[in-house]
Amino acid sequence: MEKAVLINETSVMSFRLTGLSTNPLVQMAVFFIFLIFYVLTLVGNILIVITIIYDHRLHTPMYFFLSNLSFIDVCHSTVTVPKMLSDTFSEEKLISFDACVVQMFFLHLFACTEIFLLTVMAYDRYVAICKPLQYMTIMNWKVCMMLAAALWTGGTIHSISLTSLTIKLPYCGPDEIDNFFCDVPQVIKLACTDTHIIEILIVSNSGLISVVCFVVLVVSYAVILVSLRQQISDGKRKALSTCAAHLTVVTLFLGHCIFIYSRPSTSLPEDKIVSVFFTAVTPLLNPIIYTLRNEDMKSALNKLIKRREK
């Protein structure tokens, strides 16, 4: 223990990422799958943002938050996927200590901000469906801007706190991260000191945020479903469809966060599979769900495409 206390410098200058597989054929297949997913994520989410900006009919609180979600998904995917693609053809798969810290910071910034955003979007749907006559009064643009500022501020504070805890630890020996990107649970396991207290802080921070927001989301949608139970009409069916889309995104995204951050930093075989959904699949689901299941978005997209063709 005394030796650990005396170590106050990080001698590890870089980490080695294990990636998803060491089999060349599997690596090649993974490369093309991730590349396709990433390109579709960029195109789909950027197209959503452009469409919402262009079509004044979509200048509502719901689509304002949806454009934020699309922007976050582009950034969230860009934090990890390009590095993973470039590492496919590299034997060592090295990442410098500084680059690892930067990756962890932005990973948690966008992930936590998205959790808060999904919670705000659930509240927005609750007000729109359960209090329709008061909707524009409650969700006015001043409130929307304040909520957006609050969720980005909350994500930043969360990310700074976790990253600070991680970089203060001494790293002087093991350098292999059992994943294709840097994340706090995997990195702190490499520290040459006791990290039990740090692990408790991570669970009480990331894990608690994930669980509490998930519970709030489930309760919000449960209230919405109860209010719609005896009011089946075209408008209510549209509301149910929107809520179902939100719940799909919420379950996949928060499911990963709860699975990874609500337990001690131990590696499980399922971690990499869950991480793939977290970094590559979920950001792609946003444009698919919100365009294919949303008539307003499809109409706006068609209008935008037709105008560009003229």
mmCIF file of C-alpha atoms in Angstrom:
data_model
loop_
_atom_site.group_PDB
_atom_site.id
_atom_site.type_symbol
_atom_site.label_atom_id
_atom_site.label_comp_id
_atom_site.label_asym_id
_atom_site.label_seq_id
_atom_site.Cartn_x
_atom_site.Cartn_y
_atom_site.Cartn_z
ATOM 1 C CA MET A 1 0.000 0.000 0.000
ATOM 2 C CA GLU A 2 2.875 2.356 0.818
ATOM 3 C CA LYS A 3 4.391 1.692 -2.588
ATOM 4 C CA ALA A 4 1.121 2.645 -4.251
ATOM 5 C CA VAL A 5 0.994 5.891 -2.318
ATOM 6 C CA LEU A 6 4.535 6.827 -3.303
ATOM 7 C CA ILE A 7 3.781 6.417 -6.988
ATOM 8 C CA ASN A 8 2.708 9.834 -8.179
ATOM 9 C CA GLU A 9 3.643 9.727 -11.826
ATOM 10 C CA THR A 10 2.132 7.928 -14.780
ATOM 11 C CA SER A 11 4.817 5.957 -16.603
ATOM 12 C CA VAL A 12 2.402 4.465 -19.152
ATOM 13 C CA MET A 13 2.479 6.674 -22.245
ATOM 14 C CA SER A 14 -0.006 4.651 -24.291
ATOM 15 C CA PHE A 15 -2.537 1.816 -24.046
ATOM 16 C CA ARG A 16 -3.137 -1.184 -26.274
ATOM 17 C CA LEU A 17 -6.722 -1.809 -27.353
ATOM 18 C CA THR A 18 -7.656 -5.464 -27.896
ATOM 19 C CA GLY A 19 -10.347 -4.648 -30.455
ATOM 20 C CA LEU A 20 -13.278 -6.926 -31.198
ATOM 21 C CA SER A 21 -11.359 -9.859 -32.668
ATOM 22 C CA THR A 22 -7.889 -11.039 -33.670
ATOM 23 C CA ASN A 23 -9.203 -13.093 -36.616
ATOM 24 C CA PRO A 24 -8.339 -11.242 -39.881
ATOM 25 C CA LEU A 25 -11.550 -12.327 -41.617
ATOM 26 C CA VAL A 26 -13.681 -11.234 -38.682
ATOM 27 C CA GLN A 27 -11.773 -7.945 -38.503
ATOM 28 C CA MET A 28 -12.457 -7.285 -42.191
ATOM 29 C CA ALA A 29 -16.168 -8.058 -41.784
ATOM 30 C CA VAL A 30 -16.357 -5.840 -38.696
ATOM 31 C CA PHE A 31 -14.592 -3.029 -40.569
ATOM 32 C CA PHE A 32 -17.121 -2.935 -43.408
ATOM 33 C CA ILE A 33 -20.115 -3.320 -41.066
ATOM 34 C CA PHE A 34 -18.908 -0.480 -38.830
ATOM 35 C CA LEU A 35 -18.055 1.670 -41.856
ATOM 36 C CA ILE A 36 -21.557 1.238 -43.298
ATOM 37 C CA PHE A 37 -23.158 1.922 -39.915
ATOM 38 C CA TYR A 38 -21.022 5.027 -39.388
ATOM 39 C CA VAL A 39 -21.723 6.499 -42.827
ATOM 40 C CA LEU A 40 -25.458 5.857 -42.419
ATOM 41 C CA THR A 41 -25.332 7.417 -38.944
ATOM 42 C CA LEU A 42 -23.673 10.568 -40.277
ATOM 43 C CA VAL A 43 -25.931 10.904 -43.321
ATOM 44 C CA GLY A 44 -29.155 10.085 -41.464
ATOM 45 C CA ASN A 45 -28.619 12.301 -38.440
ATOM 46 C CA ILE A 46 -27.201 15.248 -40.386
ATOM 47 C CA LEU A 47 -30.160 15.012 -42.765
ATOM 48 C CA ILE A 48 -32.540 15.173 -39.793
ATOM 49 C CA VAL A 49 -30.835 18.328 -38.475
ATOM 50 C CA ILE A 50 -30.912 20.001 -41.918
ATOM 51 C CA THR A 51 -34.564 19.060 -42.446
ATOM 52 C CA ILE A 52 -35.611 20.447 -39.056
ATOM 53 C CA ILE A 53 -33.720 23.697 -39.681
ATOM 54 C CA TYR A 54 -35.169 24.032 -43.194
ATOM 55 C CA ASP A 55 -38.839 23.179 -42.523
ATOM 56 C CA HIS A 56 -40.528 25.814 -40.356
ATOM 57 C CA ARG A 57 -43.366 23.388 -39.561
ATOM 58 C CA LEU A 58 -40.849 21.412 -37.515
ATOM 59 C CA HIS A 59 -39.805 24.389 -35.399
ATOM 60 C CA THR A 60 -41.455 22.935 -32.302
ATOM 61 C CA PRO A 61 -39.989 21.821 -28.951
ATOM 62 C CA MET A 62 -40.156 18.138 -29.915
ATOM 63 C CA TYR A 63 -38.106 18.616 -33.081
ATOM 64 C CA PHE A 64 -35.780 21.078 -31.392
ATOM 65 C CA PHE A 65 -34.813 18.321 -28.945
ATOM 66 C CA LEU A 66 -34.726 15.775 -31.776
ATOM 67 C CA SER A 67 -32.165 17.911 -33.644
ATOM 68 C CA ASN A 68 -30.072 17.995 -30.463
ATOM 69 C CA LEU A 69 -30.339 14.209 -30.257
ATOM 70 C CA SER A 70 -29.181 13.828 -33.861
ATOM 71 C CA PHE A 71 -26.223 16.147 -33.259
ATOM 72 C CA ILE A 72 -25.245 14.202 -30.125
ATOM 73 C CA ASP A 73 -25.510 10.870 -31.963
ATOM 74 C CA VAL A 74 -23.155 12.089 -34.692
ATOM 75 C CA CYS A 75 -20.634 13.266 -32.096
ATOM 76 C CA HIS A 76 -21.060 10.195 -29.892
ATOM 77 C CA SER A 77 -20.395 7.811 -32.766
ATOM 78 C CA THR A 78 -17.455 9.900 -34.035
ATOM 79 C CA VAL A 79 -15.694 9.649 -30.654
ATOM 80 C CA THR A 80 -15.096 5.890 -31.028
ATOM 81 C CA VAL A 81 -15.893 4.502 -34.495
ATOM 82 C CA PRO A 82 -13.217 6.263 -36.644
ATOM 83 C CA LYS A 83 -10.487 5.126 -34.233
ATOM 84 C CA MET A 84 -11.854 1.599 -34.306
ATOM 85 C CA LEU A 85 -11.897 1.601 -38.135
ATOM 86 C CA SER A 86 -8.292 2.835 -38.351
ATOM 87 C CA ASP A 87 -7.181 0.194 -35.825
ATOM 88 C CA THR A 88 -8.582 -2.641 -37.950
ATOM 89 C CA PHE A 89 -5.429 -2.746 -40.076
ATOM 90 C CA SER A 90 -3.059 -2.106 -37.161
ATOM 91 C CA GLU A 91 -1.473 -4.952 -35.223
ATOM 92 C CA GLU A 92 -0.716 -3.004 -32.042
ATOM 93 C CA LYS A 93 -3.885 -0.854 -31.835
ATOM 94 C CA LEU A 94 -2.186 1.767 -29.678
ATOM 95 C CA ILE A 95 -3.799 4.871 -28.248
ATOM 96 C CA SER A 96 -1.775 7.503 -26.400
ATOM 97 C CA PHE A 97 -2.586 8.295 -22.790
ATOM 98 C CA ASP A 98 -3.697 11.832 -23.706
ATOM 99 C CA ALA A 99 -5.868 10.602 -26.595
ATOM 100 C CA CYS A 100 -7.407 8.025 -24.264
ATOM 101 C CA VAL A 101 -8.298 10.740 -21.751
ATOM 102 C CA VAL A 102 -9.822 12.913 -24.491
ATOM 103 C CA GLN A 103 -11.843 9.963 -25.780
ATOM 104 C CA MET A 104 -13.176 9.195 -22.296
ATOM 105 C CA PHE A 105 -14.093 12.835 -21.716
ATOM 106 C CA PHE A 106 -16.116 13.228 -24.911
ATOM 107 C CA LEU A 107 -17.609 9.738 -24.639
ATOM 108 C CA HIS A 108 -19.103 10.570 -21.234
ATOM 109 C CA LEU A 109 -19.966 14.130 -22.235
ATOM 110 C CA PHE A 110 -22.168 13.006 -25.129
ATOM 111 C CA ALA A 111 -23.483 9.884 -23.383
ATOM 112 C CA CYS A 112 -24.577 11.716 -20.224
ATOM 113 C CA THR A 113 -25.990 14.643 -22.201
ATOM 114 C CA GLU A 114 -28.033 12.176 -24.266
ATOM 115 C CA ILE A 115 -29.392 10.542 -21.102
ATOM 116 C CA PHE A 116 -30.546 13.923 -19.818
ATOM 117 C CA LEU A 117 -31.932 14.785 -23.259
ATOM 118 C CA LEU A 118 -33.959 11.575 -23.479
ATOM 119 C CA THR A 119 -35.405 12.406 -20.064
ATOM 120 C CA VAL A 120 -36.328 15.926 -21.217
ATOM 121 C CA MET A 121 -37.904 14.491 -24.390
ATOM 122 C CA ALA A 122 -40.036 12.180 -22.239
ATOM 123 C CA TYR A 123 -41.200 15.190 -20.213
ATOM 124 C CA ASP A 124 -41.958 17.048 -23.450
ATOM 125 C CA ARG A 125 -44.159 14.157 -24.658
ATOM 126 C CA TYR A 126 -45.864 13.979 -21.253
ATOM 127 C CA VAL A 127 -46.832 17.658 -21.403
ATOM 128 C CA ALA A 128 -47.885 17.427 -25.077
ATOM 129 C CA ILE A 129 -50.162 14.431 -24.490
ATOM 130 C CA CYS A 130 -51.424 14.924 -20.937
ATOM 131 C CA LYS A 131 -51.664 18.730 -20.938
ATOM 132 C CA PRO A 132 -52.159 19.683 -24.611
ATOM 133 C CA LEU A 133 -53.895 23.014 -23.927
ATOM 134 C CA GLN A 134 -50.996 24.192 -21.752
ATOM 135 C CA TYR A 135 -48.241 22.723 -23.926
ATOM 136 C CA MET A 136 -46.961 25.887 -25.614
ATOM 137 C CA THR A 137 -47.176 27.775 -22.353
ATOM 138 C CA ILE A 138 -45.176 25.214 -20.402
ATOM 139 C CA MET A 139 -42.750 24.287 -23.215
ATOM 140 C CA ASN A 140 -42.095 27.774 -24.567
ATOM 141 C CA TRP A 141 -38.816 28.561 -26.306
ATOM 142 C CA LYS A 142 -37.269 30.118 -23.210
ATOM 143 C CA VAL A 143 -37.903 26.908 -21.267
ATOM 144 C CA CYS A 144 -36.542 24.799 -24.138
ATOM 145 C CA MET A 145 -33.333 26.817 -24.274
ATOM 146 C CA MET A 146 -32.908 26.614 -20.515
ATOM 147 C CA LEU A 147 -33.447 22.845 -20.563
ATOM 148 C CA ALA A 148 -30.941 22.460 -23.414
ATOM 149 C CA ALA A 149 -28.354 24.531 -21.551
ATOM 150 C CA ALA A 150 -28.982 22.562 -18.364
ATOM 151 C CA LEU A 151 -28.555 19.137 -19.968
ATOM 152 C CA TRP A 152 -25.330 20.151 -21.747
ATOM 153 C CA THR A 153 -24.007 21.676 -18.515
ATOM 154 C CA GLY A 154 -24.921 18.539 -16.577
ATOM 155 C CA GLY A 155 -23.172 16.336 -19.141
ATOM 156 C CA THR A 156 -20.052 18.490 -18.992
ATOM 157 C CA ILE A 157 -19.886 18.422 -15.176
ATOM 158 C CA HIS A 158 -20.393 14.650 -15.152
ATOM 159 C CA SER A 159 -17.665 14.074 -17.735
ATOM 160 C CA ILE A 160 -15.156 16.367 -16.023
ATOM 161 C CA SER A 161 -15.699 14.644 -12.675
ATOM 162 C CA LEU A 162 -15.228 11.121 -14.058
ATOM 163 C CA THR A 163 -12.242 12.038 -16.210
ATOM 164 C CA SER A 164 -10.579 13.841 -13.300
ATOM 165 C CA LEU A 165 -10.939 10.775 -11.088
ATOM 166 C CA THR A 166 -9.337 8.636 -13.786
ATOM 167 C CA ILE A 167 -6.308 10.766 -14.707
ATOM 168 C CA LYS A 168 -5.306 11.294 -11.064
ATOM 169 C CA LEU A 169 -4.586 7.563 -10.701
ATOM 170 C CA PRO A 170 -1.033 6.230 -11.258
ATOM 171 C CA TYR A 171 -0.504 3.957 -14.281
ATOM 172 C CA CYS A 172 2.827 2.177 -14.220
ATOM 173 C CA GLY A 173 2.445 -1.349 -15.570
ATOM 174 C CA PRO A 174 -0.453 -3.083 -17.403
ATOM 175 C CA ASP A 175 -1.463 -1.276 -20.578
ATOM 176 C CA GLU A 176 -4.034 -3.520 -22.297
ATOM 177 C CA ILE A 177 -7.634 -2.294 -22.499
ATOM 178 C CA ASP A 178 -10.034 -5.124 -23.244
ATOM 179 C CA ASN A 179 -12.216 -3.175 -25.663
ATOM 180 C CA PHE A 180 -12.011 -1.144 -28.882
ATOM 181 C CA PHE A 181 -12.137 2.250 -27.130
ATOM 182 C CA CYS A 182 -11.149 3.833 -23.826
ATOM 183 C CA ASP A 183 -13.753 3.889 -21.101
ATOM 184 C CA VAL A 184 -13.419 4.657 -17.422
ATOM 185 C CA PRO A 185 -14.168 1.160 -16.002
ATOM 186 C CA GLN A 186 -11.566 -0.518 -18.236
ATOM 187 C CA VAL A 187 -8.908 2.171 -17.733
ATOM 188 C CA ILE A 188 -9.021 2.361 -13.927
ATOM 189 C CA LYS A 189 -8.434 -1.401 -13.733
ATOM 190 C CA LEU A 190 -4.933 -0.712 -15.098
ATOM 191 C CA ALA A 191 -4.027 1.663 -12.270
ATOM 192 C CA CYS A 192 -1.304 0.399 -9.921
ATOM 193 C CA THR A 193 -3.194 1.322 -6.779
ATOM 194 C CA ASP A 194 -6.374 0.370 -4.993
ATOM 195 C CA THR A 195 -9.346 1.710 -7.001
ATOM 196 C CA HIS A 196 -12.161 0.398 -4.825
ATOM 197 C CA ILE A 197 -13.287 3.880 -3.734
ATOM 198 C CA ILE A 198 -13.074 5.168 -7.321
ATOM 199 C CA GLU A 199 -15.257 2.280 -8.497
ATOM 200 C CA ILE A 200 -17.845 3.130 -5.843
ATOM 201 C CA LEU A 201 -17.826 6.770 -7.006
ATOM 202 C CA ILE A 202 -18.314 5.684 -10.631
ATOM 203 C CA VAL A 203 -21.261 3.466 -9.714
ATOM 204 C CA SER A 204 -22.779 6.228 -7.576
ATOM 205 C CA ASN A 205 -22.262 8.729 -10.413
ATOM 206 C CA SER A 206 -22.824 7.087 -13.808
ATOM 207 C CA GLY A 207 -24.797 4.135 -12.494
ATOM 208 C CA LEU A 208 -27.114 6.271 -10.391
ATOM 209 C CA ILE A 209 -27.724 8.756 -13.208
ATOM 210 C CA SER A 210 -28.595 5.903 -15.593
ATOM 211 C CA VAL A 211 -30.941 4.115 -13.183
ATOM 212 C CA VAL A 212 -32.712 7.267 -11.943
ATOM 213 C CA CYS A 213 -33.254 8.627 -15.456
ATOM 214 C CA PHE A 214 -34.474 5.226 -16.644
ATOM 215 C CA VAL A 215 -37.001 5.048 -13.807
ATOM 216 C CA VAL A 216 -38.174 8.613 -14.535
ATOM 217 C CA LEU A 217 -38.564 7.734 -18.214
ATOM 218 C CA VAL A 218 -40.520 4.548 -17.534
ATOM 219 C CA VAL A 219 -42.832 6.365 -15.100
ATOM 220 C CA SER A 220 -43.367 9.195 -17.607
ATOM 221 C CA TYR A 221 -44.343 6.849 -20.408
ATOM 222 C CA ALA A 222 -46.489 4.774 -18.048
ATOM 223 C CA VAL A 223 -48.466 7.929 -17.176
ATOM 224 C CA ILE A 224 -48.777 8.727 -20.888
ATOM 225 C CA LEU A 225 -50.053 5.226 -21.691
ATOM 226 C CA VAL A 226 -52.615 5.392 -18.886
ATOM 227 C CA SER A 227 -53.879 8.744 -20.155
ATOM 228 C CA LEU A 228 -54.222 7.331 -23.691
ATOM 229 C CA ARG A 229 -55.823 4.051 -22.659
ATOM 230 C CA GLN A 230 -59.420 5.132 -23.260
ATOM 231 C CA GLN A 231 -58.750 7.682 -25.992
ATOM 232 C CA ILE A 232 -58.000 5.752 -29.174
ATOM 233 C CA SER A 233 -58.082 8.078 -32.169
ATOM 234 C CA ASP A 234 -55.760 8.920 -35.042
ATOM 235 C CA GLY A 235 -54.060 11.585 -32.945
ATOM 236 C CA LYS A 236 -53.636 9.247 -30.004
ATOM 237 C CA ARG A 237 -52.284 6.478 -32.231
ATOM 238 C CA LYS A 238 -49.701 8.958 -33.518
ATOM 239 C CA ALA A 239 -48.790 9.825 -29.935
ATOM 240 C CA LEU A 240 -48.446 6.137 -29.057
ATOM 241 C CA SER A 241 -46.217 5.614 -32.089
ATOM 242 C CA THR A 242 -43.979 8.508 -30.995
ATOM 243 C CA CYS A 243 -43.735 7.159 -27.446
ATOM 244 C CA ALA A 244 -42.910 3.672 -28.736
ATOM 245 C CA ALA A 245 -40.057 5.158 -30.791
ATOM 246 C CA HIS A 246 -38.727 7.018 -27.755
ATOM 247 C CA LEU A 247 -38.916 3.899 -25.575
ATOM 248 C CA THR A 248 -36.960 1.870 -28.141
ATOM 249 C CA VAL A 249 -34.084 4.369 -28.110
ATOM 250 C CA VAL A 250 -34.224 4.736 -24.329
ATOM 251 C CA THR A 251 -34.142 0.994 -23.632
ATOM 252 C CA LEU A 252 -31.177 0.308 -25.924
ATOM 253 C CA PHE A 253 -29.147 3.310 -24.820
ATOM 254 C CA LEU A 254 -29.778 3.259 -21.078
ATOM 255 C CA GLY A 255 -29.625 -0.538 -21.033
ATOM 256 C CA HIS A 256 -25.926 -0.294 -21.893
ATOM 257 C CA CYS A 257 -25.260 2.408 -19.302
ATOM 258 C CA ILE A 258 -26.940 0.430 -16.517
ATOM 259 C CA PHE A 259 -25.168 -2.784 -17.552
ATOM 260 C CA ILE A 260 -21.683 -1.222 -17.653
ATOM 261 C CA TYR A 261 -21.725 1.425 -14.928
ATOM 262 C CA SER A 262 -23.966 -0.096 -12.259
ATOM 263 C CA ARG A 263 -21.494 -2.830 -11.293
ATOM 264 C CA PRO A 264 -17.819 -3.075 -10.259
ATOM 265 C CA SER A 265 -15.136 -2.788 -12.946
ATOM 266 C CA THR A 266 -15.046 -6.449 -13.946
ATOM 267 C CA SER A 267 -14.857 -7.641 -17.543
ATOM 268 C CA LEU A 268 -17.639 -9.819 -18.893
ATOM 269 C CA PRO A 269 -17.817 -11.531 -22.322
ATOM 270 C CA GLU A 270 -20.931 -9.498 -23.116
ATOM 271 C CA ASP A 271 -19.202 -6.124 -22.589
ATOM 272 C CA LYS A 272 -17.928 -5.793 -26.161
ATOM 273 C CA ILE A 273 -21.275 -6.754 -27.689
ATOM 274 C CA VAL A 274 -23.069 -4.215 -25.516
ATOM 275 C CA SER A 275 -20.436 -1.604 -26.419
ATOM 276 C CA VAL A 276 -21.056 -2.184 -30.142
ATOM 277 C CA PHE A 277 -24.739 -1.376 -29.692
ATOM 278 C CA PHE A 278 -23.835 1.647 -27.543
ATOM 279 C CA THR A 279 -21.370 3.216 -29.991
ATOM 280 C CA ALA A 280 -22.481 2.076 -33.465
ATOM 281 C CA VAL A 281 -26.033 0.702 -33.492
ATOM 282 C CA THR A 282 -27.971 3.077 -31.219
ATOM 283 C CA PRO A 283 -26.804 6.295 -33.002
ATOM 284 C CA LEU A 284 -28.039 4.751 -36.266
ATOM 285 C CA LEU A 285 -31.472 3.923 -34.829
ATOM 286 C CA ASN A 286 -32.305 7.590 -34.292
ATOM 287 C CA PRO A 287 -32.735 8.512 -38.001
ATOM 288 C CA ILE A 288 -34.380 5.155 -38.767
ATOM 289 C CA ILE A 289 -36.963 5.374 -35.989
ATOM 290 C CA TYR A 290 -37.727 9.070 -36.236
ATOM 291 C CA THR A 291 -38.064 9.155 -40.042
ATOM 292 C CA LEU A 292 -39.710 5.831 -40.888
ATOM 293 C CA ARG A 293 -42.226 6.117 -38.025
ATOM 294 C CA ASN A 294 -42.872 9.858 -38.283
ATOM 295 C CA GLU A 295 -45.139 11.223 -41.019
ATOM 296 C CA ASP A 296 -44.132 14.842 -40.392
ATOM 297 C CA MET A 297 -40.439 14.014 -40.821
ATOM 298 C CA LYS A 298 -41.087 11.953 -43.974
ATOM 299 C CA SER A 299 -43.162 14.755 -45.466
ATOM 300 C CA ALA A 300 -40.490 17.346 -44.658
ATOM 301 C CA LEU A 301 -37.746 15.127 -46.099
ATOM 302 C CA ASN A 302 -39.692 14.609 -49.337
ATOM 303 C CA LYS A 303 -40.269 18.346 -49.579
ATOM 304 C CA LEU A 304 -36.558 19.036 -49.065
ATOM 305 C CA ILE A 305 -35.489 16.427 -51.637
ATOM 306 C CA LYS A 306 -37.937 17.699 -54.257
ATOM 307 C CA ARG A 307 -36.721 21.262 -53.762
ATOM 308 C CA ARG A 308 -33.086 20.170 -54.223
ATOM 309 C CA GLU A 309 -33.999 18.338 -57.454
ATOM 310 C CA LYS A 310 -35.437 21.500 -59.032
#
